[in-house]
Tab-separated table of N, CA and C in Angstrom:
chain	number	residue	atom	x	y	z
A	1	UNK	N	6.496	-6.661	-23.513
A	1	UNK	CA	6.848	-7.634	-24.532
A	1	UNK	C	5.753	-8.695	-24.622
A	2	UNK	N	5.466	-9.544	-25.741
A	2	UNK	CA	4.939	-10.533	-25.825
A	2	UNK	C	5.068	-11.371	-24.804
A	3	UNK	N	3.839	-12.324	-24.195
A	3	UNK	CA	3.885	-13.683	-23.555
A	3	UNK	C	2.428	-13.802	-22.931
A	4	UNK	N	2.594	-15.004	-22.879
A	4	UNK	CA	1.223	-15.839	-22.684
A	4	UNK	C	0.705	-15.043	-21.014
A	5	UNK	N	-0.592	-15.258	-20.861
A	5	UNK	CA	-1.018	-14.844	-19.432
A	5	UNK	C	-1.602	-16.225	-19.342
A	6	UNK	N	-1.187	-15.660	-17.461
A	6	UNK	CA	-1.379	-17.238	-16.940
A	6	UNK	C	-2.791	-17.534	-16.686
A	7	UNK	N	-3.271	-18.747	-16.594
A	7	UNK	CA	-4.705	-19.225	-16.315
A	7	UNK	C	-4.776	-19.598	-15.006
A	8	UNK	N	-6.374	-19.320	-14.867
A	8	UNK	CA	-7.010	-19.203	-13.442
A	8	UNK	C	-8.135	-19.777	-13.332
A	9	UNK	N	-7.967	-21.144	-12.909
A	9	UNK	CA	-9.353	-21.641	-13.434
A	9	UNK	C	-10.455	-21.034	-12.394
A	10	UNK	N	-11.524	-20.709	-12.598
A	10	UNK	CA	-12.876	-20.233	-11.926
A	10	UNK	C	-12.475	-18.659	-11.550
A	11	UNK	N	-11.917	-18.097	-12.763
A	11	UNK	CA	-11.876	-16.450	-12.003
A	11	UNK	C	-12.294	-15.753	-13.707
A	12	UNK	N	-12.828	-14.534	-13.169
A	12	UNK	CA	-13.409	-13.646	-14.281
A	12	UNK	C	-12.169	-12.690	-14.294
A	13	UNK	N	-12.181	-12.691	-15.412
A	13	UNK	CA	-11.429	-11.039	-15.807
A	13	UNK	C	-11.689	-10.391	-16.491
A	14	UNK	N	-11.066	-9.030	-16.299
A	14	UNK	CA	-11.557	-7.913	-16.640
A	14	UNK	C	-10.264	-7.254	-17.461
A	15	UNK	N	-10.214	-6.891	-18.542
A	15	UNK	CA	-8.570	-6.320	-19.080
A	15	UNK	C	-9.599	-4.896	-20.115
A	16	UNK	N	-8.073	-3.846	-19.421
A	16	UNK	CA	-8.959	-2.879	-19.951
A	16	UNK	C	-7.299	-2.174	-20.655
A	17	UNK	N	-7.148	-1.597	-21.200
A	17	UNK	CA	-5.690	-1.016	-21.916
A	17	UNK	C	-5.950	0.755	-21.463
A	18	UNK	N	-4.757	1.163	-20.757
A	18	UNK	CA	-4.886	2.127	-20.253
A	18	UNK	C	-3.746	2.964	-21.075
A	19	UNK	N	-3.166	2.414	-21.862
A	19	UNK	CA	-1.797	3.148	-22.683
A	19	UNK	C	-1.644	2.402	-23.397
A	20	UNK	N	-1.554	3.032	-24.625
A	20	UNK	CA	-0.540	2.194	-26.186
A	20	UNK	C	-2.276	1.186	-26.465
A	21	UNK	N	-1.207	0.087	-27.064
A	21	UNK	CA	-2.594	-1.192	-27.644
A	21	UNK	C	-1.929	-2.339	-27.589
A	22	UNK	N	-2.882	-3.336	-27.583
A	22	UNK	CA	-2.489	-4.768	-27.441
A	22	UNK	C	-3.068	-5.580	-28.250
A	23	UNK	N	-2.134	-6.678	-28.921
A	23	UNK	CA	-3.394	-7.753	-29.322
A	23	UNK	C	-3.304	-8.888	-28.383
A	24	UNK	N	-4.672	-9.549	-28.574
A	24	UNK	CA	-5.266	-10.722	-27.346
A	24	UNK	C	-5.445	-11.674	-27.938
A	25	UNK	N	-4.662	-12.747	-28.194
A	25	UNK	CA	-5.010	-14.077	-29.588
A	25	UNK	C	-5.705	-15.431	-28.021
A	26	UNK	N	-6.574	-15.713	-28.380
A	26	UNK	CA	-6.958	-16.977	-27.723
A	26	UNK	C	-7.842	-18.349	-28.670
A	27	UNK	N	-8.057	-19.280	-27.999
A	27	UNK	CA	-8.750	-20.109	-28.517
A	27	UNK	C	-9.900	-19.981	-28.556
A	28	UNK	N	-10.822	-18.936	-28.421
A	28	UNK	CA	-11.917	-18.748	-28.427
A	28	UNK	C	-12.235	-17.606	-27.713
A	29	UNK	N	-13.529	-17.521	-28.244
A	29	UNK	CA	-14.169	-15.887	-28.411
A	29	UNK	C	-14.176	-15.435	-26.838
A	30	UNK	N	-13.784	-14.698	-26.638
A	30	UNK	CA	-13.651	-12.959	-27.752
A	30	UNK	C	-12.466	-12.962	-28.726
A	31	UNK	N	-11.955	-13.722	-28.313
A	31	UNK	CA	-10.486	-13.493	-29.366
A	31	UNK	C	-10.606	-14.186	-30.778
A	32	UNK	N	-9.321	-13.927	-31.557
A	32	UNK	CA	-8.516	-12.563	-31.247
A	32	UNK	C	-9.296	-11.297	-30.872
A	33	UNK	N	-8.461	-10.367	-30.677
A	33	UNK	CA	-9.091	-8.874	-30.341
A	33	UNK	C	-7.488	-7.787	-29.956
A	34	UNK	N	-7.830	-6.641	-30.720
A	34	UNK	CA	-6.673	-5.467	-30.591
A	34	UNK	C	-7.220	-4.489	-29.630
A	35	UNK	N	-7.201	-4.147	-28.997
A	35	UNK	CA	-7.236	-3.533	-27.622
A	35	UNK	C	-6.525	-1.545	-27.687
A	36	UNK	N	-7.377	-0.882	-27.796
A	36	UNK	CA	-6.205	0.422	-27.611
A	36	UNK	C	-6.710	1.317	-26.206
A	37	UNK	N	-6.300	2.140	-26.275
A	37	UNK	CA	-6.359	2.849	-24.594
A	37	UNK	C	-7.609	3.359	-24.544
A	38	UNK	N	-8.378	3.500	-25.513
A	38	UNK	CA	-10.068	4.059	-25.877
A	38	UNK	C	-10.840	3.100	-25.620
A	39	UNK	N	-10.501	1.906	-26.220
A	39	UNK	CA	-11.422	1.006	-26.162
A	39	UNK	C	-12.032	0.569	-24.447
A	40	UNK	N	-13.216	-0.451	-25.105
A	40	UNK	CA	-14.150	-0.756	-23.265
A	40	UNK	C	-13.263	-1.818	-23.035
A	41	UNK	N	-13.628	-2.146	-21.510
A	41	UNK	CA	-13.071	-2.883	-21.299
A	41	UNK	C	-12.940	-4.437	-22.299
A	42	UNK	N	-12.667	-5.351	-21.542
A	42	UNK	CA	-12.497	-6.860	-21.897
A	42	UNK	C	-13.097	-7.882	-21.177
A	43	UNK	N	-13.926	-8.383	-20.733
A	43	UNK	CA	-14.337	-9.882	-19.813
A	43	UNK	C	-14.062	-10.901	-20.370
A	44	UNK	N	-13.374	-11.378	-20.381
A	44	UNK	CA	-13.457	-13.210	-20.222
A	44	UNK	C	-12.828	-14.195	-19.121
A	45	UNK	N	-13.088	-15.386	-19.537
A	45	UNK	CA	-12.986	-16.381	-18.344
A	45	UNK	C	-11.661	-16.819	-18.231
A	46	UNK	N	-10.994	-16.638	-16.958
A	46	UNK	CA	-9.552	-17.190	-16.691
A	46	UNK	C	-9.022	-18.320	-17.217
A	47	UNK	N	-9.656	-19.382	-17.418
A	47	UNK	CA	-9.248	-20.176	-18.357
A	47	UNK	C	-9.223	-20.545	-19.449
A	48	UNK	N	-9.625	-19.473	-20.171
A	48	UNK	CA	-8.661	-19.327	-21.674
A	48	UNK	C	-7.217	-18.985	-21.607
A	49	UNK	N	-6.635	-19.571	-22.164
A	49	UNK	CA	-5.138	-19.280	-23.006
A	49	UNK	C	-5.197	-18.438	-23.318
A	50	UNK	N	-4.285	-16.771	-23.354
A	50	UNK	CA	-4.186	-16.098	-23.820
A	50	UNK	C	-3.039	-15.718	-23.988
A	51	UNK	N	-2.762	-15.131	-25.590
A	51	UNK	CA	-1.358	-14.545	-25.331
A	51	UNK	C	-1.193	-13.056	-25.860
A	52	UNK	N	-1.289	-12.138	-25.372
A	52	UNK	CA	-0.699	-10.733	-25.591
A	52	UNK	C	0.475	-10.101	-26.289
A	53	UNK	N	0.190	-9.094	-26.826
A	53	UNK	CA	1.712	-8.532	-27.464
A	53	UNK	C	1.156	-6.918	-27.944
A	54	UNK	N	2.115	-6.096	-27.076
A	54	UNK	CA	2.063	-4.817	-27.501
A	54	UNK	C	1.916	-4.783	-28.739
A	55	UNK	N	1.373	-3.587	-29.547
A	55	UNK	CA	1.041	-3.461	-30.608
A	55	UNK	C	1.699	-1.659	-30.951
A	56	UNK	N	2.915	-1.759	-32.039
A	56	UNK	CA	3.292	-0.602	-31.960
A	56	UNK	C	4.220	0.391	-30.731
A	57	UNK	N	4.449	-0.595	-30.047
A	57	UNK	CA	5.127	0.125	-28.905
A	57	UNK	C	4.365	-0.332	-27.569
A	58	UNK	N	5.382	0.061	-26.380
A	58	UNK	CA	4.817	-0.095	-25.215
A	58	UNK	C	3.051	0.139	-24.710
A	59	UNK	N	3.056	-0.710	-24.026
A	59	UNK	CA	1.607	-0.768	-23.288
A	59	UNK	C	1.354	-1.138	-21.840
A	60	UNK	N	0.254	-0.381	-21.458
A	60	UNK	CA	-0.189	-0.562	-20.106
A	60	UNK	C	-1.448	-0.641	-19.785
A	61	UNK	N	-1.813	-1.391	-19.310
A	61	UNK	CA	-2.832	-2.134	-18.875
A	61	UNK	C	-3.621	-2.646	-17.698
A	62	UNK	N	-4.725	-2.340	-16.941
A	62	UNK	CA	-5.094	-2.882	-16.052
A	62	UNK	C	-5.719	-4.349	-16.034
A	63	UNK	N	-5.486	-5.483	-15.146
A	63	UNK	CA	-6.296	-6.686	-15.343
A	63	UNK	C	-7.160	-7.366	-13.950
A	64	UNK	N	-7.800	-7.027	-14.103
A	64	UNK	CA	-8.903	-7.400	-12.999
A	64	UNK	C	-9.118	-9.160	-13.094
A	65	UNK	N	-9.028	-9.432	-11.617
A	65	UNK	CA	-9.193	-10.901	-11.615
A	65	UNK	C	-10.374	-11.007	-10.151
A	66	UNK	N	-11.150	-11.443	-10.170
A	66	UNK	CA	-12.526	-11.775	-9.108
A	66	UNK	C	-12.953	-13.331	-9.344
A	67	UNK	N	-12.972	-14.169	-8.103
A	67	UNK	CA	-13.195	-15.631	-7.746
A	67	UNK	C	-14.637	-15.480	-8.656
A	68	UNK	N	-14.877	-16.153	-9.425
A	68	UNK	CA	-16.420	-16.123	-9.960
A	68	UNK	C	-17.252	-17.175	-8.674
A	69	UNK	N	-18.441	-16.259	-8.762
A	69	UNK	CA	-19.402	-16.933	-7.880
A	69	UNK	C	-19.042	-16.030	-6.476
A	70	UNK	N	-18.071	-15.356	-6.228
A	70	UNK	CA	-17.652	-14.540	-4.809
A	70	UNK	C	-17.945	-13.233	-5.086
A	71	UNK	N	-18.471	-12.532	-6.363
A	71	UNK	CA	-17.893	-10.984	-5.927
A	71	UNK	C	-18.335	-11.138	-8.100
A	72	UNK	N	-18.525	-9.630	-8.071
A	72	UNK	CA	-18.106	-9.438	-9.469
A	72	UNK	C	-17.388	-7.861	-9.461
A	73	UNK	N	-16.503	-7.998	-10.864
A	73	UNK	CA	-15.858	-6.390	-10.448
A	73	UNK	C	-16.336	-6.010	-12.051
A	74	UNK	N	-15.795	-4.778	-12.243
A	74	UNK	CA	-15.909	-3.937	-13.715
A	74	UNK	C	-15.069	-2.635	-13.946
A	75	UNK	N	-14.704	-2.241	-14.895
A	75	UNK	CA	-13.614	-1.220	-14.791
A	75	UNK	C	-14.226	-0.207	-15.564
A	76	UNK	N	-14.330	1.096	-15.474
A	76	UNK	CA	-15.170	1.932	-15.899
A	76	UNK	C	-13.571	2.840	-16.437
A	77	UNK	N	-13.901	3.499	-17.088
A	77	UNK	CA	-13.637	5.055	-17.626
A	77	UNK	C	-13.933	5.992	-17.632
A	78	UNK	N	-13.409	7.614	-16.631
A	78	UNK	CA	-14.189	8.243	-16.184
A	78	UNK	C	-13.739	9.323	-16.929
A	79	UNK	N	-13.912	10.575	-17.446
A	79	UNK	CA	-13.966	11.754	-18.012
A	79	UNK	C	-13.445	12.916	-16.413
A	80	UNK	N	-14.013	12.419	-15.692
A	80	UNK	CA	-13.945	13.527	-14.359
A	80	UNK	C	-15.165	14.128	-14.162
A	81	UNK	N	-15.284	14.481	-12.833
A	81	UNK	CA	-16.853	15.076	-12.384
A	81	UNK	C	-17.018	14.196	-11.207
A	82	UNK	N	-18.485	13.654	-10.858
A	82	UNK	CA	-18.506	12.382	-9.725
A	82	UNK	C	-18.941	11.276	-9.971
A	83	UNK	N	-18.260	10.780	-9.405
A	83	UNK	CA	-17.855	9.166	-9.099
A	83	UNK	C	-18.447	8.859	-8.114
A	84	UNK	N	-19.458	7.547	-7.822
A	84	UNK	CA	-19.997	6.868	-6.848
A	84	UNK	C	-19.114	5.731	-6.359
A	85	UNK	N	-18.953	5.856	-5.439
A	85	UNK	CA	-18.213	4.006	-4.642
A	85	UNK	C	-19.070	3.480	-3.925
A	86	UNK	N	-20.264	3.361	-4.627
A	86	UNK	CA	-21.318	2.288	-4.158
A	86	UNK	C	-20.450	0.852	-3.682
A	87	UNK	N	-19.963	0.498	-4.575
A	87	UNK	CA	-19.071	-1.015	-4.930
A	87	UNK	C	-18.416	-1.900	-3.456
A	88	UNK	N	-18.333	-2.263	-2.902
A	88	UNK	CA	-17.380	-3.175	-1.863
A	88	UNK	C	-16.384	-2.370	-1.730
A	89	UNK	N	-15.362	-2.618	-2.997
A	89	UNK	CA	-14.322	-1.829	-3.033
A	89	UNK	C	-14.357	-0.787	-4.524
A	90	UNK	N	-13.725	0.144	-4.003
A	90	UNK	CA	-13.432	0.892	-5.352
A	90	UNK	C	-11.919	1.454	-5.266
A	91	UNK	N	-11.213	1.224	-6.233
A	91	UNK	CA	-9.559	1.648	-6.490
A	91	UNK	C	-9.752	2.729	-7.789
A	92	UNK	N	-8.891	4.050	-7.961
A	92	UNK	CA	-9.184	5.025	-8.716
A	92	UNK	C	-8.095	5.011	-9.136
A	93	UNK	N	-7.659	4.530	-10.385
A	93	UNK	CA	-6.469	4.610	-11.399
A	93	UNK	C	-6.308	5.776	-12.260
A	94	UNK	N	-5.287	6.689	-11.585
A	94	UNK	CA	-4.868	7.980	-12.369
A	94	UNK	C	-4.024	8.016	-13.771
A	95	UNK	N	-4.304	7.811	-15.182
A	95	UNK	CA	-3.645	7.202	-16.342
A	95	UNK	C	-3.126	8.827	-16.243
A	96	UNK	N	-3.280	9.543	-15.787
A	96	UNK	CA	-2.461	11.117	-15.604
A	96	UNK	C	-2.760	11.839	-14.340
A	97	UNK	N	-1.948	12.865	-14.180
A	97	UNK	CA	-2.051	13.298	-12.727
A	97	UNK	C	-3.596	14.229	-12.723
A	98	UNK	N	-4.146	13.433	-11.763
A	98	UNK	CA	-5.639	13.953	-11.029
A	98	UNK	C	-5.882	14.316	-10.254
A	99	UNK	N	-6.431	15.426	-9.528
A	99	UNK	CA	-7.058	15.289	-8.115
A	99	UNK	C	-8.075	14.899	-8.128
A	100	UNK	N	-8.402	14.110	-6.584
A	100	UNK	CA	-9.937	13.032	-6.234
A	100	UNK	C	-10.454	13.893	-4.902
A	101	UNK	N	-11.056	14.239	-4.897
A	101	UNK	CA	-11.996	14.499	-3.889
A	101	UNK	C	-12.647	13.809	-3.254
A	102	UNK	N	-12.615	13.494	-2.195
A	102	UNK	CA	-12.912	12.651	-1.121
A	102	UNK	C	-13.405	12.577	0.164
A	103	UNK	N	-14.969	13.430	0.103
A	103	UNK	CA	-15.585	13.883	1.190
A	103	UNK	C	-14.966	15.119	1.512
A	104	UNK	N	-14.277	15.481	2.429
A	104	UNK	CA	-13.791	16.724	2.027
A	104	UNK	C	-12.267	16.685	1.949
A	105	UNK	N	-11.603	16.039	1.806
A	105	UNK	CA	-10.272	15.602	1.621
A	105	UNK	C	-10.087	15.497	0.330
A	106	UNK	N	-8.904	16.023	-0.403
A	106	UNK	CA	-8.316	16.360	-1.592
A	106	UNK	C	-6.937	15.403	-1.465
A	107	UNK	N	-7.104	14.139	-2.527
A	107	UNK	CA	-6.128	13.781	-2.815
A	107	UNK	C	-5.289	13.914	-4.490
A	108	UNK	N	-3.747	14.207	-4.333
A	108	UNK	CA	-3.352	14.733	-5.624
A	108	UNK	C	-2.754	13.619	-5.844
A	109	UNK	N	-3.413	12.894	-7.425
A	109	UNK	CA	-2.534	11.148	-7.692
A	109	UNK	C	-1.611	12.299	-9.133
A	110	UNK	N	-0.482	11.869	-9.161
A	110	UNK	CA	0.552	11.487	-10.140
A	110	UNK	C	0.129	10.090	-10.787
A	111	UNK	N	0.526	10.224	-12.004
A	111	UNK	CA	0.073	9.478	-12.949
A	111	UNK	C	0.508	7.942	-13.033
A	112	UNK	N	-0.544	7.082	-13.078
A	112	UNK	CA	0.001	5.637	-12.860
A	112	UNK	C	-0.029	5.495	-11.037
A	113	UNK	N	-0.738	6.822	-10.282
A	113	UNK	CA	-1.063	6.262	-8.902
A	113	UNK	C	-2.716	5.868	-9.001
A	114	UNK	N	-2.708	5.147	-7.574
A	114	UNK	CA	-4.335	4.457	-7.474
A	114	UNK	C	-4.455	4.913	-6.222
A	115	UNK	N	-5.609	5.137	-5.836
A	115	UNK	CA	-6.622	5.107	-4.535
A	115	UNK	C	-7.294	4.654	-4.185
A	116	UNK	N	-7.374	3.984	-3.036
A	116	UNK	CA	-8.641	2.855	-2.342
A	116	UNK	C	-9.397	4.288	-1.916
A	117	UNK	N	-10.916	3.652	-2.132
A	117	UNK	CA	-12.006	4.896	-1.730
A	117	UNK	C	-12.654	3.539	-0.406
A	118	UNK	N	-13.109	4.123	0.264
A	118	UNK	CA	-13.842	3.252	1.340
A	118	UNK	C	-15.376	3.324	0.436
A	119	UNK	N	-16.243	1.992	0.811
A	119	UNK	CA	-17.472	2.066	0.216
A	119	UNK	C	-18.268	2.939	0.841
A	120	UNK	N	-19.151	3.612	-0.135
A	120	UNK	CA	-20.413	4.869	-0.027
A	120	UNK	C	-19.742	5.955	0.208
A	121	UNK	N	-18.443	6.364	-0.043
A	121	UNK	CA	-17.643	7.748	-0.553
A	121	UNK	C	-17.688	8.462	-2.037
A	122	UNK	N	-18.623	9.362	-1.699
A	122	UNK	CA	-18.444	10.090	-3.309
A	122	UNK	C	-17.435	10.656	-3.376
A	123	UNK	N	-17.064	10.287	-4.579
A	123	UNK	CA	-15.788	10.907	-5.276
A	123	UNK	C	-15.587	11.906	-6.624
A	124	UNK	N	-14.915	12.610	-6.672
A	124	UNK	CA	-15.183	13.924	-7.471
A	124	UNK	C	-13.386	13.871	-8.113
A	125	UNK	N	-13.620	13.630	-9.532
A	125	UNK	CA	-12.431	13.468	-10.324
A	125	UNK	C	-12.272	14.998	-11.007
A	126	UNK	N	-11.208	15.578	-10.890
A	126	UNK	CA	-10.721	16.539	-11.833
A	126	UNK	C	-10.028	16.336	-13.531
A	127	UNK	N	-10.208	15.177	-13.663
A	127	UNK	CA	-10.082	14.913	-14.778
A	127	UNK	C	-10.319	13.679	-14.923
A	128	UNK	N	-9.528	12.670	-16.211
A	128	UNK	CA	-9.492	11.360	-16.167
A	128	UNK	C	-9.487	10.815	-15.084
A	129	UNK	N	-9.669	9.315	-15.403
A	129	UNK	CA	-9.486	8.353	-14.352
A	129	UNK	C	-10.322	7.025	-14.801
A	130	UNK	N	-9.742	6.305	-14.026
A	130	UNK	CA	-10.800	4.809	-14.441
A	130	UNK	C	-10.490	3.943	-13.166
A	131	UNK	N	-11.758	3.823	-12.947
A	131	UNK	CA	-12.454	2.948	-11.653
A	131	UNK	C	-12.823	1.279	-11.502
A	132	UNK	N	-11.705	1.032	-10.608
A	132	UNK	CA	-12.570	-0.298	-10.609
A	132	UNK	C	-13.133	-0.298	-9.596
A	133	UNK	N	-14.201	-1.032	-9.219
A	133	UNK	CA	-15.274	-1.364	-8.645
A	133	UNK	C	-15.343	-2.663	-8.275
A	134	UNK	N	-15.520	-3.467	-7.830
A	134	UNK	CA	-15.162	-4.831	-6.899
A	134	UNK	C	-16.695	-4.932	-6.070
A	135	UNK	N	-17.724	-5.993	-6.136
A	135	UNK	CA	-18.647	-6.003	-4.882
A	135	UNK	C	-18.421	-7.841	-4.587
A	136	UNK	N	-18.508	-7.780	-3.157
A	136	UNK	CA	-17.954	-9.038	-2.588
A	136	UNK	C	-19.269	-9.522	-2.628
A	137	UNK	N	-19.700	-10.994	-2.731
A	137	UNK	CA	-20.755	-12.028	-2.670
A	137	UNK	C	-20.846	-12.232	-1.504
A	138	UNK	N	-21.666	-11.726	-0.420
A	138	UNK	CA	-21.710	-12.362	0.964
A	138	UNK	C	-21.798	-13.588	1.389
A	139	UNK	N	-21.153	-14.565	2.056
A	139	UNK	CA	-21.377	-15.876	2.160
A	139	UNK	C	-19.712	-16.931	2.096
């Protein structure tokens, strides 16, 4: 349903639409903006006002939040094949059921599951998927 998302002052985000579509009305750019499950991701700064509202029916969505100045993250969209977890962290969001390959370990996600990959694990998608990626700022 419609409603405002909350603000965070000094954090980046990342909003990417993984099902259905959304619109994103704020006080300033990027917004407005309609959002569907194709589209790239989204960045902007936690402290904009934003308010959301499915568009046409239910929606689902990933939203990435990282301390700015600590770390930056990014959310990719994968087709399937391999996947690097260079990243700090990497989490593997199954928008349908996938298997991940995982050094030599085979994990089977059902749809709407995630996987923490440990960093410098290649990963090998059998289909979709979308990756976030997380690298921590040392210090």
């Amino acid at each position: 349903s419609a409603a405002p998302f909350s603000t965070f002052a000094g954090i980046d985000r990342t909003f990417l639409t993984v099902a259905g579509a959304v619109r994103l009305d704020g006080a300033q750019a990027p917004f407005p903006v309609a959002l569907g499950d194709t589209d790239s991701p989204l960045d902007f700064a936690g402290e904009i006002a934003v308010h959301g509202a499915p568009l046409g029916g239910q929606a689902l969505a990933l939203n990435l939040m990282v301390c700015r100045g600590k770390g930056s993250g990014v959310i990719v969209r994968h087709q399937g094949g391999m996947v690097a977890a260079e990243a700090s962290v990497l989490l593997v969001f199954a928008p349908v059921a996938v298997t991940l390959g995982v050094g030599a370990q085979a994990f089977a996600l059902s749809r709407h599951d995630t996987l923490f990959v440990a960093p410098g694990q290649q990963v090998r998608a059998s289909g979709p998927c979308v990756c976030v990626r997380v690298a921590v700022t040392p210090g």
